[in-house]
Short mmCIF file of C-alpha atoms in Angstrom, two decimals:
data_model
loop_
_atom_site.label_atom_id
_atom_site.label_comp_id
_atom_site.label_asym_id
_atom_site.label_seq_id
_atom_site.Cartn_x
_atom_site.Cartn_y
_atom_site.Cartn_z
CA UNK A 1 61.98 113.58 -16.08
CA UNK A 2 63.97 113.26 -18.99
CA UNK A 3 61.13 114.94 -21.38
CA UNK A 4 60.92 117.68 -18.80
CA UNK A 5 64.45 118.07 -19.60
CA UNK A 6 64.15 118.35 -23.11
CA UNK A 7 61.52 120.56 -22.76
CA UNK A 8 63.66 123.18 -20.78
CA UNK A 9 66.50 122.63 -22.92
CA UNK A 10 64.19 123.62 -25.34
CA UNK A 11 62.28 126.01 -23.87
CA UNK A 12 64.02 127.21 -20.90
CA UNK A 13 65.10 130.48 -21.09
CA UNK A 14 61.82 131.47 -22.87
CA UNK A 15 59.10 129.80 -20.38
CA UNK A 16 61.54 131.77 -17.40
CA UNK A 17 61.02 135.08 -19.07
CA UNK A 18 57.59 134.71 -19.58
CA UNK A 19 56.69 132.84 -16.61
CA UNK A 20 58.69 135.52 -14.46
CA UNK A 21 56.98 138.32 -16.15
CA UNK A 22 53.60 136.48 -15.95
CA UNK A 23 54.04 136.72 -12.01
CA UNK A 24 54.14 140.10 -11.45
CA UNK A 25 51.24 141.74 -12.91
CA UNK A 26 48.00 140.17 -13.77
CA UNK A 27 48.53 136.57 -13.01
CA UNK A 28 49.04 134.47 -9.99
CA UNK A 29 52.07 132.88 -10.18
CA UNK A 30 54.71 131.86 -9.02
CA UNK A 31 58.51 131.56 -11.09
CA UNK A 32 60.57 130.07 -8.12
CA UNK A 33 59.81 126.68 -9.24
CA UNK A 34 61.26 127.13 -12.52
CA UNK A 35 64.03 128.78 -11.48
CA UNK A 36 64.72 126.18 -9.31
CA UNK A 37 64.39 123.68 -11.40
CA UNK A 38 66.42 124.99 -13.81
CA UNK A 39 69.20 125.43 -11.14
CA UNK A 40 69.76 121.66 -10.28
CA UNK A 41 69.38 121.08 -14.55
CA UNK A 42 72.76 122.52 -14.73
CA UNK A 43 71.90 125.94 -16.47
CA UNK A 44 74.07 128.83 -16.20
CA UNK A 45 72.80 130.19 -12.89
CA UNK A 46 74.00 133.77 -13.57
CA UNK A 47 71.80 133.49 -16.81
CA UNK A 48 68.66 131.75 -15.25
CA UNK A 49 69.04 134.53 -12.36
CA UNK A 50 69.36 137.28 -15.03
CA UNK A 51 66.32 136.02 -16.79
CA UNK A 52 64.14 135.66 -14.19
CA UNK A 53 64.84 139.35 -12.75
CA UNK A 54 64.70 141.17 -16.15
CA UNK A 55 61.47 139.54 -16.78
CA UNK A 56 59.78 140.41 -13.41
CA UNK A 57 60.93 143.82 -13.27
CA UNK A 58 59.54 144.50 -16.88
CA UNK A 59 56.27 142.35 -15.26
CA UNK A 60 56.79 144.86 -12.50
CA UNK A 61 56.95 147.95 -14.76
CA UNK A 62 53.90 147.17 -15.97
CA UNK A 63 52.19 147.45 -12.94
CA UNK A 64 53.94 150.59 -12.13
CA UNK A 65 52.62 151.75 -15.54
CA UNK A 66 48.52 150.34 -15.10
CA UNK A 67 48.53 152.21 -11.97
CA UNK A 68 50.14 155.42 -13.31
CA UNK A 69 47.48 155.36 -15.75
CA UNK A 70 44.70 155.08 -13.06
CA UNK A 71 43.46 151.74 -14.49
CA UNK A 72 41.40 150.62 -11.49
CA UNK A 73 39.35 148.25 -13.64
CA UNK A 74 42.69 146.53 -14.01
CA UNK A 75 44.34 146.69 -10.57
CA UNK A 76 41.31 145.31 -8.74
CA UNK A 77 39.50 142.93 -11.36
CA UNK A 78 42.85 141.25 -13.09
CA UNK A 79 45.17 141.97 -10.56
CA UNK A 80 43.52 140.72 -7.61
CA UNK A 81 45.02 143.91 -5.82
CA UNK A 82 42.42 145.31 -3.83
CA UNK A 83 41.93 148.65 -2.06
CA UNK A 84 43.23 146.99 1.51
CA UNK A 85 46.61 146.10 -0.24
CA UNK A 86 46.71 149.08 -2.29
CA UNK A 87 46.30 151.67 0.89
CA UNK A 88 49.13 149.77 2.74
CA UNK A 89 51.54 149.90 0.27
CA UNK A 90 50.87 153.69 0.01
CA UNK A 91 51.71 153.69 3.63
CA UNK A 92 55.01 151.72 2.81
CA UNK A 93 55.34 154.67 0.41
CA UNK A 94 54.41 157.70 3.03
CA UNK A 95 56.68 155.81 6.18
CA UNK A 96 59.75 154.54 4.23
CA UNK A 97 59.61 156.24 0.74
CA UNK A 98 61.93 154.91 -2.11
CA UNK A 99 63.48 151.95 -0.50
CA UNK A 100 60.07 150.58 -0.15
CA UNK A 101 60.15 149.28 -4.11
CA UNK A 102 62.87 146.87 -2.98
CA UNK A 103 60.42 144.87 -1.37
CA UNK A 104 58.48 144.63 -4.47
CA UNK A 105 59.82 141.04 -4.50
CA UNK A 106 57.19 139.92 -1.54
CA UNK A 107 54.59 137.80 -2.06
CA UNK A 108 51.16 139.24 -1.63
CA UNK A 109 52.05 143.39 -1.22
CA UNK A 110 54.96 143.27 -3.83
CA UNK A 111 52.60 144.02 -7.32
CA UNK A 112 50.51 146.38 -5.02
CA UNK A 113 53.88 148.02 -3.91
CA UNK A 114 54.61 148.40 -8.02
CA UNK A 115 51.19 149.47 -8.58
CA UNK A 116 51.06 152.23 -5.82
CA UNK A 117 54.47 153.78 -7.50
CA UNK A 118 52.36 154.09 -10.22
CA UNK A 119 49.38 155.35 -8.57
CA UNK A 120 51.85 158.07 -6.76
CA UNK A 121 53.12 158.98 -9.78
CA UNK A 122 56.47 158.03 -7.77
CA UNK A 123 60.06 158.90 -9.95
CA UNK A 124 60.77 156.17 -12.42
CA UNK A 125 64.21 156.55 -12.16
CA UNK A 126 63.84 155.75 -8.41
CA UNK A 127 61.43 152.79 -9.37
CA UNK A 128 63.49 151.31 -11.62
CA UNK A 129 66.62 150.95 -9.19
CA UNK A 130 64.95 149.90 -6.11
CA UNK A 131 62.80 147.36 -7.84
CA UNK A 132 65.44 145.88 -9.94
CA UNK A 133 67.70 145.24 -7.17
CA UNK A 134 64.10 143.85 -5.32
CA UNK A 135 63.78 141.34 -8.10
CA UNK A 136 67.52 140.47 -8.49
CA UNK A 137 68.07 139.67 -4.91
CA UNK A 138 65.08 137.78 -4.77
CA UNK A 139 66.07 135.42 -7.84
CA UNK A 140 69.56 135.59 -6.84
CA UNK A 141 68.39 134.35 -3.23
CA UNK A 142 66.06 131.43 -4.33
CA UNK A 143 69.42 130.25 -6.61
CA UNK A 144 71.55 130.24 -3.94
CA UNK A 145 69.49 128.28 -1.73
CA UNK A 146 68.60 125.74 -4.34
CA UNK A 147 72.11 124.93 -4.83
CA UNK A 148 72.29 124.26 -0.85
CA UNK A 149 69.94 121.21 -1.22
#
């Protein structure tokens, strides 16, 4: 444990960003654990919360900006998003409009959610405030909670 430590002392705010960023466009994963872990290390949870949500709404962004684009090679090979996800987050879109980017934050329709914005050629502006305060509440959430246990 204590080289794990090191390591985030290290390498903490870095492997956040990326790891957060990582996790919402082309790759799989998941940044709770990090964050979580970084929590109960005793770093500045407004930084490690600030971190995280920067990083996955620029992760997010991305998204927004491979579907504006029309990149389907992208959003179905790399992205794992397929045309099931993809046509339900356009109904998100078509039933509850701009508040539906707040949700980006949920696992398994949130990139497809980013990536129909894009697709939709939905207002960045818009996009950019609904999905930041997605991400933020999500990171802000999972902080809170670890410091419960």
């Amino acid at each position: 444990m204590v080289d794990l430590m090191l390591l985030l002392t290290d390498y903490g705010y870095i492997s956040l960003f990326v790891t957060s960023f990582l996790a919402s466009t082309i790759l799989p994963l998941g940044s709770e654990g990090l964050l979580v872990l970084m929590v109960l290390g005793n770093f500045n949870v407004h930084s490690v919360v600030l971190v995280a949500s920067i990083a996955n709404f620029l992760g997010a962004c991305t998204s927004y900006y491979i579907g504006l684009k029309g990149r389907t090679l992208l959003i179905s090979k790399y992205m794992k998003i397929s045309d099931k996800q993809l046509k339900r987050a356009e109904a998100y879109f078509g039933k509850y409009g701009a508040i539906s980017l707040f949700f980006t934050w949920l696992p398994g329709i949130g990139d497809a959610i980013a990536v129909a914005g894009g697709v939709l050629h939905y207002s960045f502006s818009q996009f950019v405030i609904f999905v930041f305060l997605g991400k933020l509440f999500r990171y802000a959430a999972v902080a809170y909670f670890a410091i419960q246990i």
